[in-house]
Amino acid sequence: MSYSTRIYILGPDDTLYRLASAKFSRMVDDPTRHRVERFAGQRVRMAEVIVEVRDRAPCAVVRLVYEMLGFDAEGRLDRDAFIRRNAALAELAMNSVIPRMVDVEKAVVDAGSRFVARGGTWHPSAALDQEFLRAALDETPCKRL
């Protein structure tokens, strides 16, 4: 048994595209050289899926996260926004695991990370959620980028 990460992008016309994880990593590492002109000037919906793999076939979805991706007019990924949102998500996750010294009398709550993280997520309809699950398990074909 092993695990595999799969990246899907939902185009503005609701076409589902699969993006190789290595290509996505290159887009994050060097957006100037690894552009996606198809999404130039757009903000698109993305799903990152971790699947359990047995005998080289996906058998279960372990984790499914929905995010937004922004592209500039030339199809370059908005790397800064992507990194900022993921850092905010990591901070929120760590806040729930690592106890902090908090002044219980404090009336102001620092919610900046929550707003940044929430601005980069989306929630699909039940039907669209099922479409992502079927694609992740290779039950339905989708176009590749």
mmCIF file of C-alpha atoms in Angstrom:
data_model
loop_
_atom_site.group_PDB
_atom_site.id
_atom_site.type_symbol
_atom_site.label_atom_id
_atom_site.label_comp_id
_atom_site.label_asym_id
_atom_site.label_seq_id
_atom_site.Cartn_x
_atom_site.Cartn_y
_atom_site.Cartn_z
ATOM 1 C CA MET A 1 0.000 0.000 0.000
ATOM 2 C CA SER A 2 1.151 3.543 -0.789
ATOM 3 C CA TYR A 3 -0.298 7.009 -1.218
ATOM 4 C CA SER A 4 -0.496 9.302 -4.204
ATOM 5 C CA THR A 5 -1.324 12.991 -4.484
ATOM 6 C CA ARG A 6 -3.540 14.050 -7.341
ATOM 7 C CA ILE A 7 -4.251 17.612 -8.394
ATOM 8 C CA TYR A 8 -7.413 18.593 -10.258
ATOM 9 C CA ILE A 9 -8.389 21.976 -11.652
ATOM 10 C CA LEU A 10 -11.971 22.845 -12.462
ATOM 11 C CA GLY A 11 -12.102 25.197 -15.415
ATOM 12 C CA PRO A 12 -14.553 28.109 -15.636
ATOM 13 C CA ASP A 13 -16.782 25.943 -17.864
ATOM 14 C CA ASP A 14 -16.725 23.147 -15.215
ATOM 15 C CA THR A 15 -14.340 20.993 -17.264
ATOM 16 C CA LEU A 16 -12.253 18.852 -14.943
ATOM 17 C CA TYR A 17 -8.516 18.722 -15.656
ATOM 18 C CA ARG A 18 -5.901 16.567 -13.989
ATOM 19 C CA LEU A 19 -2.564 18.248 -13.371
ATOM 20 C CA ALA A 20 0.504 16.125 -12.668
ATOM 21 C CA SER A 21 1.886 16.785 -9.193
ATOM 22 C CA ALA A 22 5.377 17.327 -10.619
ATOM 23 C CA LYS A 23 4.049 19.942 -13.044
ATOM 24 C CA PHE A 24 2.173 21.687 -10.227
ATOM 25 C CA SER A 25 5.367 21.743 -8.148
ATOM 26 C CA ARG A 26 7.215 23.338 -11.066
ATOM 27 C CA MET A 27 4.438 25.940 -11.392
ATOM 28 C CA VAL A 28 4.848 26.840 -7.705
ATOM 29 C CA ASP A 29 8.659 26.800 -7.830
ATOM 30 C CA ASP A 30 9.029 28.797 -11.056
ATOM 31 C CA PRO A 31 5.747 30.355 -12.258
ATOM 32 C CA THR A 32 7.492 32.356 -14.998
ATOM 33 C CA ARG A 33 8.744 29.277 -16.837
ATOM 34 C CA HIS A 34 5.749 27.023 -16.125
ATOM 35 C CA ARG A 35 2.615 28.804 -17.232
ATOM 36 C CA VAL A 36 -0.889 27.602 -18.012
ATOM 37 C CA GLU A 37 -2.163 29.982 -20.689
ATOM 38 C CA ARG A 38 -5.576 28.283 -20.617
ATOM 39 C CA PHE A 39 -6.234 29.946 -17.232
ATOM 40 C CA ALA A 40 -4.566 33.306 -17.910
ATOM 41 C CA GLY A 41 -6.182 36.123 -15.941
ATOM 42 C CA GLN A 42 -8.499 33.751 -14.074
ATOM 43 C CA ARG A 43 -9.095 32.442 -10.591
ATOM 44 C CA VAL A 44 -9.954 28.739 -10.785
ATOM 45 C CA ARG A 45 -11.036 26.026 -8.376
ATOM 46 C CA MET A 46 -8.603 23.282 -7.475
ATOM 47 C CA ALA A 47 -8.795 20.021 -5.549
ATOM 48 C CA GLU A 48 -5.839 18.263 -3.985
ATOM 49 C CA VAL A 49 -6.613 14.610 -3.369
ATOM 50 C CA ILE A 50 -4.545 12.033 -1.529
ATOM 51 C CA VAL A 51 -5.488 8.512 -2.531
ATOM 52 C CA GLU A 52 -4.505 5.152 -1.133
ATOM 53 C CA VAL A 53 -2.974 2.964 -3.831
ATOM 54 C CA ARG A 54 -2.900 -0.839 -3.840
ATOM 55 C CA ASP A 55 -1.485 -2.901 -6.690
ATOM 56 C CA ARG A 56 -0.908 0.346 -8.640
ATOM 57 C CA ALA A 57 -4.608 1.264 -8.536
ATOM 58 C CA PRO A 58 -6.316 3.892 -6.377
ATOM 59 C CA CYS A 59 -8.652 2.265 -3.881
ATOM 60 C CA ALA A 60 -9.655 4.991 -1.403
ATOM 61 C CA VAL A 61 -9.609 8.745 -0.960
ATOM 62 C CA VAL A 62 -7.728 9.620 2.219
ATOM 63 C CA ARG A 63 -7.882 13.421 2.053
ATOM 64 C CA LEU A 64 -9.603 15.958 -0.168
ATOM 65 C CA VAL A 65 -8.896 19.696 0.045
ATOM 66 C CA TYR A 66 -10.483 22.379 -2.102
ATOM 67 C CA GLU A 67 -8.499 25.543 -2.857
ATOM 68 C CA MET A 68 -8.494 28.458 -5.271
ATOM 69 C CA LEU A 69 -5.655 29.237 -7.667
ATOM 70 C CA GLY A 70 -5.065 32.607 -9.280
ATOM 71 C CA PHE A 71 -3.257 33.176 -12.568
ATOM 72 C CA ASP A 72 -1.987 36.447 -13.989
ATOM 73 C CA ALA A 73 -2.682 37.710 -17.517
ATOM 74 C CA GLU A 74 0.102 35.531 -18.916
ATOM 75 C CA GLY A 75 -0.931 32.298 -17.172
ATOM 76 C CA ARG A 76 1.577 32.436 -14.314
ATOM 77 C CA LEU A 77 0.404 31.025 -10.991
ATOM 78 C CA ASP A 78 0.006 33.639 -8.246
ATOM 79 C CA ARG A 79 2.653 31.926 -6.154
ATOM 80 C CA ASP A 80 2.656 34.505 -3.359
ATOM 81 C CA ALA A 81 -1.084 34.149 -2.704
ATOM 82 C CA PHE A 82 -0.822 30.346 -2.824
ATOM 83 C CA ILE A 83 2.057 30.276 -0.331
ATOM 84 C CA ARG A 84 0.398 32.855 1.927
ATOM 85 C CA ARG A 85 -2.823 30.789 2.103
ATOM 86 C CA ASN A 86 -0.982 27.550 2.790
ATOM 87 C CA ALA A 87 1.101 29.203 5.512
ATOM 88 C CA ALA A 88 -2.125 30.465 7.101
ATOM 89 C CA LEU A 89 -3.623 26.957 6.930
ATOM 90 C CA ALA A 90 -0.500 25.520 8.554
ATOM 91 C CA GLU A 91 -0.670 28.148 11.291
ATOM 92 C CA LEU A 92 -4.304 27.285 11.987
ATOM 93 C CA ALA A 93 -3.445 23.580 12.160
ATOM 94 C CA MET A 94 -0.553 24.233 14.528
ATOM 95 C CA ASN A 95 -2.698 26.441 16.761
ATOM 96 C CA SER A 96 -4.973 23.502 17.470
ATOM 97 C CA VAL A 97 -2.039 21.182 18.270
ATOM 98 C CA ILE A 98 0.394 23.412 20.142
ATOM 99 C CA PRO A 99 -1.054 25.140 23.198
ATOM 100 C CA ARG A 100 -0.209 28.810 23.496
ATOM 101 C CA MET A 101 -0.055 31.110 26.450
ATOM 102 C CA VAL A 102 -3.172 33.225 26.026
ATOM 103 C CA ASP A 103 -4.353 36.049 28.221
ATOM 104 C CA VAL A 104 -7.930 35.003 29.038
ATOM 105 C CA GLU A 105 -8.875 38.645 29.636
ATOM 106 C CA LYS A 106 -7.839 39.612 26.110
ATOM 107 C CA ALA A 107 -10.833 40.952 24.194
ATOM 108 C CA VAL A 108 -9.224 41.052 20.725
ATOM 109 C CA VAL A 109 -8.667 37.849 18.786
ATOM 110 C CA ASP A 110 -6.069 37.714 15.995
ATOM 111 C CA ALA A 111 -8.075 36.096 13.199
ATOM 112 C CA GLY A 112 -5.862 37.162 10.301
ATOM 113 C CA SER A 113 -4.791 33.617 9.428
ATOM 114 C CA ARG A 114 -8.393 32.442 9.424
ATOM 115 C CA PHE A 115 -9.386 35.110 6.903
ATOM 116 C CA VAL A 116 -6.403 34.425 4.653
ATOM 117 C CA ALA A 117 -7.006 30.662 4.737
ATOM 118 C CA ARG A 118 -10.754 30.973 4.183
ATOM 119 C CA GLY A 119 -10.238 33.271 1.179
ATOM 120 C CA GLY A 120 -8.473 30.492 -0.690
ATOM 121 C CA THR A 121 -10.981 27.708 -0.195
ATOM 122 C CA TRP A 122 -14.275 26.776 -1.774
ATOM 123 C CA HIS A 123 -17.006 24.220 -1.176
ATOM 124 C CA PRO A 124 -18.346 22.128 -4.051
ATOM 125 C CA SER A 125 -21.882 20.914 -4.519
ATOM 126 C CA ALA A 126 -22.528 17.290 -3.554
ATOM 127 C CA ALA A 127 -22.555 16.304 -7.231
ATOM 128 C CA LEU A 128 -19.254 18.040 -7.933
ATOM 129 C CA ASP A 129 -17.707 16.501 -4.823
ATOM 130 C CA GLN A 130 -18.685 13.061 -6.159
ATOM 131 C CA GLU A 131 -17.178 13.924 -9.545
ATOM 132 C CA PHE A 132 -13.828 14.688 -7.878
ATOM 133 C CA LEU A 133 -13.996 11.438 -5.903
ATOM 134 C CA ARG A 134 -14.754 9.397 -9.040
ATOM 135 C CA ALA A 135 -11.921 11.093 -10.952
ATOM 136 C CA ALA A 136 -9.469 10.461 -8.089
ATOM 137 C CA LEU A 137 -10.372 6.771 -8.102
ATOM 138 C CA ASP A 138 -10.002 6.576 -11.917
ATOM 139 C CA GLU A 139 -13.706 5.846 -12.309
ATOM 140 C CA THR A 140 -14.282 8.720 -14.714
ATOM 141 C CA PRO A 141 -11.923 10.161 -17.312
ATOM 142 C CA CYS A 142 -10.775 13.766 -17.232
ATOM 143 C CA LYS A 143 -8.559 15.886 -19.450
ATOM 144 C CA ARG A 144 -4.896 16.344 -18.567
ATOM 145 C CA LEU A 145 -3.007 19.612 -18.470
#
